[in-house]
């Protein structure tokens, strides 16, 4: 009852809400005209004049006409009511429809947002969303002068799981890992995300001490410890974990994740476990803070320059190839040699992108030179990071295909140190790369501690005697013995011997006598940009034509 009263009241107010309706005006006008016509007719019938006074008299003499005067008002009221009903009916429909539309739109928007932010496989936040959340946390931390910790973890041996059990099982493992990690971070306030493949990230705000990161890493190892069953086989999971702290190791989300990633790679190279970024940002050198961000921009904006240094086959007196050596044309600091940014790029976890840039440019140059008739090889330096990346061989294959360069043209130079530091893991990638037909060169040979048994198994094509031995080989008997011994060792293992750092003619003469295969050094040619190399090649051809050396055909025999 109370409800029907209320309904009635709301109905009445709705009749007048929104002002006088046009239906009320029409009804009023029609009824008024009808009353007027009736009054005129009555006046004419009774012989009254058709003046306002006559019409008034007709009205007052006829009670029916007087009663009819109420009709326009009744009609107006009806019109108002009809209009309100009519419009409220359509109104009633419209909001319902609009609400439906809105709900659907809101739901679709929410779904799109979710898809944008979420990793489809695990349902965790994806890398982009993680970086955004981290940015927000860093802004707050900057204002509150608090610290933020980031953990990057990468499963150990996950590529083997994929290889042995198939991608579907790999996905199952990743889902299980995601669930376990969610459990580990539950109630800690940490943000968890899947960054890529088998790598996950964690952000912890208001970090009270670095010990919190260590504890979290231990917790992660604990939840991963119970074996995971796949096809009735139980699989032991472990992860390498890296940690970085704002503002000690980086000041932006990207740098922080990269720093933690670098620490993780370092931990992996050392056999797994947890590692915090070792080097704090030097507070006094504000420029260093932004170097990793700048280097990222340098990669994206092509500030890097690839120099090429000739490699000469001294036995055949031919140009064998070139070594690609990167430089950075920094907008403010000028021309930077690799020693000034490669170690930093390694720490910031940028080597993957940098190596990819170098490879791309090196192959692009090689393809161009090939078209001009110079079918020579190209050697590219790779850091440990790339070798630990199971996807690297695929990257290589894609780039070779893109530039249509035969794989045997490419030599990958890996320092002896890198190869020896994590033999099991590097062996995997090196083998895959070598199986593709790409040559492997052991760079800076003699500076590390090679195990001959490992060296024997390594599918390498050449050893590159370190410059330090070549420099003094004519003055120091010990260095000469090392150079001679290395050439012989290389040949005994079926490898090409390469010597670098040749600055004088007599060094090259001696190396040829010793049976060295390839030499490289300032004496023959410094590292130079591609256009200078073209001039250098033309000059070389001119001087060696008399000896009938066909650079075009046989220079790349191996
Ligand atoms: P590296 O691989 O041992 O390269 C040879 C270095 O010796 C080059 O220095 C080259 O300019 C220099 N060199 C060549 N001939 C002579 C010579 O006759 N005398 C003297 N004094 N030096 C000579 P650069 O270009 O400064 O490179 C230094 C190191 O930076 C390289 O050593 C390599 O380890 C690293 N690097 C350069 N480019 C790359 C790259 O694209 N990726 C990676 N991962 N490392 C790179
Ligand atoms: Ca090298
Ligand atoms: Ca070297």
Coordinates of C-alpha atoms and ligand atoms in Angstrom, one line a residue:
X1 CA 0.0 0.0 0.0
X2 CA 2.7 2.4 1.0
X3 CA 4.5 1.4 -2.1
X4 CA 1.4 2.1 -4.3
X5 CA 1.1 5.6 -2.7
X6 CA 4.7 6.2 -3.4
X7 CA 4.2 5.0 -6.9
X8 CA 1.2 7.3 -7.4
X9 CA 3.2 10.3 -6.1
X10 CA 6.2 9.5 -8.3
X11 CA 3.8 9.1 -11.2
X12 CA 2.3 12.6 -10.5
X13 CA 5.6 14.2 -10.1
X14 CA 6.8 12.5 -13.3
X15 CA 3.8 14.1 -15.1
X16 CA 5.1 17.5 -14.4
X17 CA 8.8 16.8 -14.5
X18 CA 10.4 18.2 -17.5
X19 CA 7.9 21.2 -18.0
X20 CA 4.8 21.4 -20.1
X21 CA 4.7 18.8 -22.8
X22 CA 3.8 19.6 -26.4
X23 CA 0.8 17.1 -26.2
X24 CA -0.7 19.4 -23.4
X25 CA -0.3 22.4 -25.7
X26 CA -1.9 20.7 -28.7
X27 CA -4.8 19.3 -26.6
X28 CA -5.4 22.7 -25.0
X29 CA -5.4 24.5 -28.4
X30 CA -7.8 22.0 -30.0
X31 CA -10.2 22.1 -27.1
X32 CA -10.0 25.9 -27.0
X33 CA -10.8 26.1 -30.7
X34 CA -13.8 23.7 -30.2
X35 CA -15.1 25.8 -27.3
X36 CA -14.7 29.0 -29.4
X37 CA -16.5 27.4 -32.4
X38 CA -19.4 26.2 -30.1
X39 CA -19.7 29.7 -28.5
X40 CA -19.8 31.4 -32.0
X41 CA -22.4 28.9 -33.1
X42 CA -24.5 29.5 -30.0
X43 CA -24.3 33.3 -30.5
X44 CA -25.4 33.1 -34.1
X45 CA -28.3 30.8 -33.2
X46 CA -29.5 33.1 -30.5
X47 CA -29.0 36.3 -32.7
X48 CA -26.3 37.7 -30.6
X49 CA -23.5 39.9 -32.3
X50 CA -20.1 38.2 -32.9
X51 CA -18.3 40.6 -30.6
X52 CA -16.4 39.8 -27.4
X53 CA -19.5 41.1 -25.5
X54 CA -21.9 39.0 -27.7
X55 CA -19.8 35.9 -27.2
X56 CA -19.5 36.5 -23.4
X57 CA -23.4 36.8 -23.3
X58 CA -23.8 33.6 -25.3
X59 CA -21.5 31.9 -22.8
X60 CA -23.3 33.2 -19.7
X61 CA -26.7 32.4 -21.1
X62 CA -25.8 28.8 -21.8
X63 CA -24.6 26.7 -18.8
X64 CA -23.5 23.9 -21.1
X65 CA -21.0 26.3 -22.8
X66 CA -19.7 27.4 -19.4
X67 CA -19.1 23.8 -18.5
X68 CA -17.4 23.3 -21.8
X69 CA -14.8 26.0 -20.8
X70 CA -13.2 23.5 -18.5
X71 CA -12.5 21.1 -21.5
X72 CA -9.3 22.7 -22.7
X73 CA -7.8 22.4 -19.2
X74 CA -8.9 18.8 -18.9
X75 CA -7.5 18.1 -22.4
X76 CA -4.2 20.0 -21.4
X77 CA -3.9 17.9 -18.3
X78 CA -4.6 14.7 -20.3
X79 CA -2.0 15.8 -22.9
X80 CA 0.6 16.5 -20.2
X81 CA -0.1 13.1 -18.7
X82 CA 0.0 11.3 -22.1
X83 CA 3.3 13.1 -23.0
X84 CA 4.8 12.1 -19.6
X85 CA 3.7 8.5 -20.0
X86 CA 4.9 8.3 -23.6
X87 CA 8.3 9.9 -22.9
X88 CA 8.7 7.9 -19.7
X89 CA 8.0 4.7 -21.5
X90 CA 10.7 5.5 -24.0
X91 CA 12.8 6.8 -21.2
X92 CA 12.2 3.6 -19.3
X93 CA 13.3 1.6 -22.2
X94 CA 16.3 3.8 -23.0
X95 CA 18.0 3.7 -19.6
X96 CA 17.5 0.0 -19.5
X97 CA 19.0 -0.3 -22.9
X98 CA 21.8 2.1 -22.0
X99 CA 22.6 0.3 -18.8
X100 CA 22.8 -2.9 -20.8
X101 CA 25.0 -1.3 -23.4
X102 CA 27.2 0.3 -20.7
X103 CA 27.5 -2.9 -18.7
X104 CA 28.6 -4.7 -21.8
X105 CA 31.0 -2.0 -22.8
X106 CA 32.4 -1.8 -19.3
X107 CA 32.8 -5.6 -19.3
X108 CA 34.5 -5.6 -22.7
X109 CA 36.8 -2.8 -21.6
X110 CA 37.7 -4.7 -18.4
X111 CA 38.4 -7.8 -20.5
X112 CA 40.6 -5.9 -22.9
X113 CA 42.4 -4.3 -20.0
X114 CA 42.9 -7.7 -18.4
X115 CA 44.2 -9.2 -21.6
X116 CA 46.5 -6.3 -22.0
X117 CA 47.9 -6.7 -18.5
X118 CA 47.8 -10.4 -18.1
X119 CA 50.0 -13.2 -19.3
X120 CA 47.7 -15.6 -21.1
X121 CA 49.3 -18.8 -20.0
X122 CA 49.7 -18.2 -16.3
X123 CA 47.2 -15.5 -15.6
X124 CA 50.0 -13.5 -13.8
X125 CA 50.7 -9.9 -14.7
X126 CA 52.8 -9.6 -17.9
X127 CA 56.0 -7.7 -18.3
X128 CA 54.4 -4.5 -19.5
X129 CA 52.0 -4.3 -16.6
X130 CA 54.7 -5.3 -14.2
X131 CA 56.9 -2.4 -15.3
X132 CA 53.9 0.0 -14.9
X133 CA 53.2 -1.2 -11.4
X134 CA 56.9 -0.9 -10.6
X135 CA 57.0 2.6 -12.0
X136 CA 54.1 3.6 -9.7
X137 CA 55.9 2.0 -6.7
X138 CA 59.1 3.9 -7.6
X139 CA 57.2 7.2 -7.7
X140 CA 55.9 6.6 -4.2
X141 CA 59.3 5.4 -3.0
X142 CA 60.9 8.6 -4.4
X143 CA 58.4 10.8 -2.5
X144 CA 58.5 8.7 0.7
X145 CA 62.3 8.1 0.5
X146 CA 61.7 4.3 0.8
X147 CA 63.4 1.5 -1.1
X148 CA 62.0 -1.0 -3.6
X149 CA 63.3 -4.4 -4.3
X150 CA 63.0 -6.3 -7.5
X151 CA 63.7 -10.0 -8.0
X152 CA 64.1 -11.7 -11.4
X153 CA 64.1 -15.5 -11.5
X154 CA 64.7 -17.8 -14.4
X155 CA 64.2 -21.5 -14.3
X156 CA 67.3 -23.7 -14.7
X157 CA 67.3 -26.1 -17.6
X158 CA 63.8 -25.2 -18.7
X159 CA 64.8 -25.5 -22.4
X160 CA 65.7 -29.1 -21.8
X161 CA 62.2 -29.7 -20.3
X162 CA 60.7 -28.2 -23.5
X163 CA 63.0 -30.3 -25.7
X164 CA 62.5 -33.5 -23.9
X165 CA 58.8 -33.3 -22.9
X166 CA 57.4 -31.0 -25.5
X167 CA 56.0 -27.5 -25.4
X168 CA 52.6 -28.6 -23.9
X169 CA 54.4 -30.1 -20.9
X170 CA 56.6 -27.0 -20.7
X171 CA 53.5 -24.9 -20.4
X172 CA 52.2 -27.2 -17.6
X173 CA 55.5 -26.7 -15.7
X174 CA 55.2 -22.9 -16.2
X175 CA 51.7 -22.9 -14.8
X176 CA 52.7 -25.0 -11.9
X177 CA 55.6 -22.6 -11.2
X178 CA 53.3 -19.6 -11.4
X179 CA 50.9 -21.2 -8.9
X180 CA 53.8 -22.0 -6.5
X181 CA 55.2 -18.5 -6.8
X182 CA 51.7 -17.0 -6.1
X183 CA 51.7 -19.1 -2.9
X184 CA 55.2 -17.9 -2.0
X185 CA 54.2 -14.2 -2.3
X186 CA 50.8 -14.5 -0.8
X187 CA 50.2 -12.0 2.0
X188 CA 53.6 -10.4 1.4
X189 CA 52.3 -7.5 -0.7
X190 CA 54.8 -8.4 -3.4
X191 CA 53.7 -8.0 -7.1
X192 CA 54.4 -11.1 -9.2
X193 CA 54.6 -11.3 -13.0
X194 CA 55.8 -13.5 -15.8
X195 CA 58.4 -11.5 -17.7
X196 CA 59.1 -13.8 -20.6
X197 CA 59.5 -17.5 -21.3
X198 CA 60.6 -19.1 -18.1
X199 CA 61.5 -15.8 -16.3
X200 CA 59.4 -14.3 -13.6
X201 CA 59.6 -11.0 -11.8
X202 CA 58.7 -9.8 -8.3
X203 CA 58.5 -6.3 -6.9
X204 CA 58.6 -5.5 -3.2
X205 CA 57.9 -2.0 -2.0
X206 CA 59.0 -0.4 1.2
X207 CA 61.9 -2.7 1.5
X208 CA 63.4 -2.5 4.9
X209 CA 66.6 -4.3 4.2
X210 CA 68.2 -6.3 1.4
X211 CA 67.7 -9.3 3.6
X212 CA 64.1 -9.3 2.6
X213 CA 65.1 -10.1 -0.9
X214 CA 67.3 -12.9 0.3
X215 CA 64.5 -14.3 2.4
X216 CA 62.1 -14.1 -0.6
X217 CA 64.6 -15.9 -2.8
X218 CA 64.9 -18.7 -0.2
X219 CA 61.1 -18.9 -0.1
X220 CA 61.0 -19.2 -3.8
X221 CA 63.6 -22.0 -3.8
X222 CA 61.5 -23.7 -1.1
X223 CA 58.2 -23.6 -3.1
X224 CA 60.0 -24.8 -6.2
X225 CA 61.8 -27.7 -4.4
X226 CA 59.0 -30.4 -4.4
X227 CA 59.4 -32.3 -7.7
X228 CA 56.9 -31.6 -10.5
X229 CA 55.4 -34.7 -12.1
X230 CA 55.3 -34.9 -15.9
X231 CA 54.1 -38.1 -17.6
X232 CA 54.8 -40.0 -14.4
X233 CA 58.3 -38.7 -14.4
X234 CA 59.3 -36.4 -11.6
X235 CA 61.2 -33.3 -12.5
X236 CA 63.3 -31.2 -10.1
X237 CA 62.8 -27.5 -10.5
X238 CA 65.3 -24.9 -9.5
X239 CA 65.8 -21.3 -10.4
X240 CA 68.6 -18.8 -10.6
X241 CA 67.5 -15.6 -8.9
X242 CA 68.8 -12.0 -9.1
X243 CA 67.9 -9.1 -7.0
X244 CA 68.2 -5.3 -7.4
X245 CA 67.3 -2.4 -5.2
X246 CA 66.0 1.1 -5.9
X247 CA 67.8 3.5 -5.5
X248 CA 71.1 1.6 -5.1
X249 CA 71.3 -0.2 -8.4
X250 CA 69.0 1.7 -10.7
X251 CA 66.5 4.5 -10.5
X252 CA 63.9 3.4 -13.1
X253 CA 61.8 0.3 -13.6
X254 CA 63.6 -0.7 -16.7
X255 CA 67.0 -0.4 -15.3
X256 CA 66.0 -2.1 -12.1
X257 CA 64.6 -5.2 -13.9
X258 CA 67.6 -5.2 -16.2
X259 CA 70.0 -5.0 -13.2
X260 CA 68.2 -7.9 -11.4
X261 CA 68.3 -9.8 -14.7
X262 CA 72.0 -9.2 -14.9
X263 CA 72.5 -10.5 -11.3
X264 CA 70.3 -13.5 -12.2
X265 CA 72.5 -14.3 -15.2
X266 CA 75.6 -14.0 -13.0
X267 CA 74.1 -16.3 -10.5
X268 CA 73.2 -18.8 -13.3
X269 CA 76.7 -18.6 -14.7
X270 CA 78.0 -19.4 -11.2
X271 CA 75.7 -22.5 -10.9
X272 CA 72.4 -21.0 -9.7
X273 CA 71.1 -19.6 -6.4
X274 CA 70.5 -16.0 -5.5
X275 CA 72.7 -13.0 -6.2
X276 CA 72.1 -9.4 -5.5
X277 CA 73.5 -6.8 -7.9
X278 CA 77.1 -6.4 -6.8
X279 CA 78.0 -2.9 -7.8
X280 CA 76.1 0.0 -6.4
X281 CA 75.6 3.0 -8.7
X282 CA 78.3 5.5 -7.9
X283 CA 76.3 8.3 -6.3
X284 CA 78.8 10.9 -7.3
X285 CA 78.5 10.1 -11.0
X286 CA 75.0 11.2 -11.8
X287 CA 75.7 10.4 -15.5
X288 CA 76.2 6.8 -14.8
X289 CA 72.6 6.5 -13.4
X290 CA 71.2 7.1 -16.8
X291 CA 73.8 5.2 -18.8
X292 CA 71.8 2.0 -19.1
X293 CA 68.7 4.0 -20.1
X294 CA 70.9 5.9 -22.6
X295 CA 72.4 2.7 -23.9
X296 CA 68.9 1.4 -24.5
X297 CA 68.1 4.6 -26.4
X298 CA 71.4 4.2 -28.3
X299 CA 70.4 0.8 -29.5
X300 CA 66.9 1.9 -30.4
X301 CA 68.1 5.2 -32.1
X302 CA 71.1 3.7 -33.9
X303 CA 73.8 5.7 -32.1
X304 CA 76.0 2.6 -32.2
X305 CA 78.5 2.3 -35.0
X306 CA 79.9 -1.0 -36.2
X307 CA 83.6 -0.9 -37.1
X308 CA 85.2 -3.7 -39.1
X309 CA 88.8 -4.8 -38.8
X310 CA 90.4 -7.0 -41.6
X311 CA 91.5 -10.6 -40.9
X312 CA 94.2 -11.8 -43.3
X313 CA 94.9 -15.3 -44.3
X314 CA 98.7 -15.1 -44.2
X315 CA 99.4 -18.4 -45.8
X316 CA 97.2 -17.7 -48.8
X317 CA 97.8 -13.9 -48.7
X318 CA 94.1 -13.3 -48.9
X319 CA 91.5 -11.2 -47.0
X320 CA 89.8 -13.9 -44.9
X321 CA 87.1 -11.7 -43.3
X322 CA 86.5 -8.9 -40.8
X323 CA 85.9 -8.7 -37.1
X324 CA 82.9 -6.6 -36.1
X325 CA 83.8 -4.2 -33.2
X326 CA 81.1 -1.9 -31.8
X327 CA 81.5 1.7 -30.9
X328 CA 79.1 4.2 -29.4
X329 CA 78.7 7.7 -30.9
X330 CA 77.4 9.2 -27.7
X331 CA 75.6 12.5 -28.2
X332 CA 77.4 14.2 -25.3
X333 CA 80.4 12.1 -24.4
X334 CA 81.6 11.6 -27.9
X335 CA 83.0 8.4 -29.4
X336 CA 83.1 5.6 -26.8
X337 CA 85.2 2.4 -27.3
X338 CA 83.5 -0.8 -26.3
X339 CA 85.5 -1.1 -23.1
X340 CA 83.5 1.9 -21.8
X341 CA 80.0 0.5 -22.2
X342 CA 80.1 -3.2 -22.8
X343 CA 80.8 -4.1 -19.1
X344 CA 78.0 -1.7 -18.1
X345 CA 75.6 -3.2 -20.7
X346 CA 76.4 -6.6 -19.3
X347 CA 75.6 -5.5 -15.8
X348 CA 72.4 -3.9 -17.0
X349 CA 71.3 -7.0 -18.8
X350 CA 71.3 -5.2 -22.2
X351 CA 73.8 -7.5 -23.9
X352 CA 71.1 -9.5 -25.6
X353 CA 69.8 -6.4 -27.4
X354 CA 73.3 -5.1 -28.1
X355 CA 74.5 -8.4 -29.5
X356 CA 71.4 -8.6 -31.7
X357 CA 72.1 -5.1 -33.0
X358 CA 75.7 -6.0 -33.7
X359 CA 74.8 -9.2 -35.4
X360 CA 72.1 -7.6 -37.6
X361 CA 74.5 -4.8 -38.7
X362 CA 77.4 -7.2 -39.3
X363 CA 75.2 -9.4 -41.5
X364 CA 73.7 -6.5 -43.3
X365 CA 77.3 -5.2 -44.1
X366 CA 78.4 -8.6 -45.1
X367 CA 75.4 -9.1 -47.4
X368 CA 76.2 -5.7 -49.0
X369 CA 79.9 -6.5 -49.5
X370 CA 78.9 -9.9 -51.0
X371 CA 76.8 -8.1 -53.5
X372 CA 79.8 -5.9 -54.4
X373 CA 81.9 -9.0 -55.0
X374 CA 83.7 -9.3 -51.7
X375 CA 82.7 -12.7 -50.4
X376 CA 84.5 -12.6 -47.1
X377 CA 83.7 -13.8 -43.6
X378 CA 82.5 -11.8 -40.6
X379 CA 83.4 -12.5 -36.9
X380 CA 81.1 -11.2 -34.1
X381 CA 82.0 -11.1 -30.4
X382 CA 79.4 -12.6 -28.1
X383 CA 79.2 -12.2 -24.4
X384 CA 78.4 -15.0 -21.9
X385 CA 74.8 -13.7 -21.6
X386 CA 73.9 -14.6 -25.1
X387 CA 75.4 -18.0 -24.7
X388 CA 73.2 -18.7 -21.7
X389 CA 70.1 -17.6 -23.6
X390 CA 68.6 -20.8 -25.1
X391 CA 66.8 -18.7 -27.7
X392 CA 70.0 -17.3 -29.1
X393 CA 70.5 -19.9 -31.9
X394 CA 67.0 -19.1 -33.1
X395 CA 67.8 -15.4 -33.2
X396 CA 71.0 -16.2 -35.2
X397 CA 69.1 -18.4 -37.6
X398 CA 66.4 -15.8 -38.2
X399 CA 69.0 -13.1 -38.9
X400 CA 71.0 -15.2 -41.3
X401 CA 67.8 -16.0 -43.2
X402 CA 66.8 -12.4 -43.2
X403 CA 70.0 -11.2 -44.8
X404 CA 70.4 -14.4 -46.9
X405 CA 74.0 -14.9 -45.6
X406 CA 75.3 -18.5 -45.6
X407 CA 75.9 -19.6 -42.0
X408 CA 79.5 -20.6 -42.6
X409 CA 80.4 -17.0 -43.4
X410 CA 79.7 -16.1 -39.7
X411 CA 82.2 -16.7 -36.9
X412 CA 81.1 -16.2 -33.3
X413 CA 84.0 -15.2 -31.0
X414 CA 83.6 -16.2 -27.4
X415 CA 86.3 -15.5 -24.9
X416 CA 88.1 -18.4 -23.3
X417 CA 87.0 -17.2 -19.9
X418 CA 83.3 -17.3 -20.8
X419 CA 83.6 -20.8 -22.3
X420 CA 85.3 -22.1 -19.2
X421 CA 83.1 -20.4 -16.6
X422 CA 80.0 -22.4 -17.2
X423 CA 81.0 -25.3 -19.4
X424 CA 77.8 -27.3 -19.3
X425 CA 75.5 -24.5 -20.3
X426 CA 77.7 -22.8 -22.9
X427 CA 78.4 -26.2 -24.4
X428 CA 74.7 -26.5 -25.2
X429 CA 74.4 -23.3 -27.1
X430 CA 77.8 -23.6 -28.7
X431 CA 76.9 -27.0 -30.0
X432 CA 73.6 -25.8 -31.4
X433 CA 75.3 -22.8 -33.1
X434 CA 78.1 -25.0 -34.5
X435 CA 75.5 -27.5 -35.8
X436 CA 74.0 -24.7 -37.8
X437 CA 77.3 -24.3 -39.7
X438 CA 78.4 -21.2 -37.9
X439 CA 82.1 -21.1 -36.8
X440 CA 83.1 -20.8 -33.2
X441 CA 86.3 -18.9 -32.3
X442 CA 87.9 -19.1 -28.8
X443 CA 88.9 -15.5 -28.3
X444 CA 91.7 -14.1 -26.0
X445 CA 93.2 -17.6 -25.8
X446 CA 95.9 -18.0 -23.2
X447 CA 94.3 -15.5 -20.7
X448 CA 91.9 -18.1 -19.1
X449 CA 92.4 -21.5 -17.8
X450 CA 91.4 -23.9 -20.5
X451 CA 90.9 -27.5 -19.7
X452 CA 92.2 -29.5 -22.6
X453 CA 89.6 -32.2 -22.3
X454 CA 86.9 -29.6 -22.6
X455 CA 88.7 -27.8 -25.4
X456 CA 88.8 -31.1 -27.3
X457 CA 85.1 -31.6 -27.0
X458 CA 84.2 -28.0 -27.9
X459 CA 83.0 -27.8 -31.5
X460 CA 85.3 -24.8 -32.3
X461 CA 86.9 -23.8 -35.6
X462 CA 89.7 -21.5 -34.4
X463 CA 91.7 -20.2 -31.5
X464 CA 92.6 -16.6 -31.3
X465 CA 95.9 -16.1 -29.5
X466 CA 95.6 -13.1 -27.1
X467 CA 97.2 -9.8 -28.2
X468 CA 99.3 -9.7 -25.0
X469 CA 101.4 -12.6 -26.3
X470 CA 101.7 -11.3 -29.8
X471 CA 102.8 -7.8 -28.7
X472 CA 106.1 -9.0 -27.2
X473 CA 106.7 -12.2 -29.1
X474 CA 109.8 -10.9 -30.8
X475 CA 111.3 -9.6 -27.6
X476 CA 110.2 -12.2 -25.1
X477 CA 111.2 -15.9 -25.6
X478 CA 108.4 -17.0 -23.2
X479 CA 105.8 -15.1 -25.3
X480 CA 107.2 -16.5 -28.5
X481 CA 107.0 -20.0 -27.0
X482 CA 103.4 -19.4 -26.0
X483 CA 102.5 -18.2 -29.5
X484 CA 104.3 -21.1 -31.1
X485 CA 102.8 -23.6 -28.7
X486 CA 99.3 -22.3 -29.2
X487 CA 99.5 -22.5 -33.0
X488 CA 100.6 -26.1 -32.6
X489 CA 98.0 -26.9 -30.1
X490 CA 95.3 -25.4 -32.3
X491 CA 96.5 -27.4 -35.3
X492 CA 96.7 -30.6 -33.2
X493 CA 93.0 -30.1 -32.3
X494 CA 92.1 -29.3 -35.9
X495 CA 91.6 -25.6 -35.3
X496 CA 92.7 -22.6 -37.2
X497 CA 95.2 -20.4 -35.4
X498 CA 94.5 -16.7 -35.4
X499 CA 96.9 -14.0 -34.0
X500 CA 95.7 -10.5 -33.1
X501 CA 97.5 -7.3 -32.3
X502 CA 100.0 -7.4 -35.2
X503 CA 101.5 -3.9 -35.3
X504 CA 104.8 -4.6 -37.2
X505 CA 105.7 -6.3 -40.4
X506 CA 108.3 -8.6 -38.7
X507 CA 105.5 -9.9 -36.4
X508 CA 103.5 -11.0 -39.5
X509 CA 106.6 -12.5 -41.1
X510 CA 107.4 -14.5 -38.0
X511 CA 103.8 -15.7 -37.6
X512 CA 103.7 -16.9 -41.2
X513 CA 106.9 -18.9 -40.5
X514 CA 105.3 -20.4 -37.4
X515 CA 102.3 -21.6 -39.5
X516 CA 99.7 -19.2 -38.1
X517 CA 96.7 -19.1 -40.4
X518 CA 95.1 -15.7 -39.9
X519 CA 96.4 -12.4 -38.6
X520 CA 94.7 -9.2 -37.5
X521 CA 96.2 -6.0 -36.3
X522 CA 96.9 -2.3 -36.9
X523 CA 99.7 -3.2 -39.2
X524 CA 97.3 -4.5 -41.8
X525 CA 94.3 -2.4 -40.9
X526 CA 92.6 -0.8 -37.9
X527 CA 89.0 -1.2 -37.1
X528 CA 87.1 1.1 -39.5
X529 CA 83.7 2.0 -40.7
X530 CA 82.2 0.2 -43.7
X531 CA 83.0 2.9 -46.3
X532 CA 86.7 3.0 -45.2
X533 CA 86.7 -0.8 -45.4
X534 CA 85.5 -0.6 -49.0
X535 CA 88.5 1.7 -49.8
X536 CA 90.8 -0.6 -47.8
X537 CA 89.6 -3.6 -49.8
X538 CA 90.1 -1.8 -53.1
X539 CA 93.6 -0.8 -52.1
X540 CA 94.4 -4.3 -51.0
X541 CA 93.2 -5.8 -54.3
X542 CA 95.4 -3.3 -56.1
X543 CA 98.5 -4.3 -54.2
X544 CA 97.9 -7.9 -54.4
X545 CA 96.7 -8.2 -57.9
X546 CA 100.3 -8.7 -59.0
X547 CA 100.2 -11.9 -57.0
X548 CA 97.0 -12.9 -58.7
X549 CA 94.9 -13.3 -55.6
X550 CA 91.2 -13.6 -56.3
X551 CA 89.5 -12.2 -53.3
X552 CA 86.1 -12.8 -54.8
X553 CA 86.3 -16.6 -54.9
X554 CA 88.6 -18.4 -52.6
X555 CA 89.0 -16.0 -49.7
X556 CA 86.6 -17.9 -47.6
X557 CA 87.9 -21.4 -47.8
X558 CA 88.0 -23.0 -44.4
Ligands
LIG1 P1 88.7 -8.2 -28.7 O1 87.6 -9.1 -29.2 O2 89.9 -8.9 -28.2 O3 88.9 -7.3 -30.0 C1 90.2 -6.9 -30.4 C2 90.5 -5.6 -29.8 O4 91.9 -5.3 -30.1 C3 89.8 -4.4 -30.5 O5 89.6 -3.4 -29.5 C4 90.7 -4.0 -31.5 O6 90.5 -2.6 -31.9 C5 92.0 -4.1 -30.8 N1 93.1 -4.3 -31.7 C6 93.1 -4.9 -32.9 N2 94.3 -4.9 -33.5 C7 95.1 -4.2 -32.6 C8 96.5 -3.9 -32.7 O7 97.3 -4.1 -33.6 N3 97.0 -3.2 -31.6 C9 96.2 -2.9 -30.5 N4 96.8 -2.2 -29.5 N5 94.9 -3.2 -30.5 C10 94.4 -3.9 -31.5 P2 88.2 -2.8 -29.3 O8 87.5 -2.6 -30.6 O9 88.4 -1.6 -28.4 O10 87.4 -3.9 -28.5 C11 87.8 -4.3 -27.2 C12 87.0 -5.4 -26.8 O11 85.6 -5.1 -26.7 C13 87.0 -6.6 -27.8 O12 88.1 -7.3 -27.6 C14 85.8 -7.3 -27.4 O13 86.0 -8.1 -26.3 C15 84.8 -6.2 -26.9 N6 83.9 -6.0 -28.0 C16 84.0 -5.2 -29.0 N7 82.9 -5.2 -29.8 C17 82.0 -6.1 -29.2 C18 80.7 -6.6 -29.5 O14 80.1 -6.3 -30.5 N8 80.2 -7.5 -28.6 C19 80.9 -7.9 -27.5 N9 80.3 -8.8 -26.7 N10 82.1 -7.5 -27.2 C20 82.7 -6.6 -28.0
LIG2 CA1 87.2 -10.6 -30.5
LIG3 CA1 90.7 -10.9 -28.5

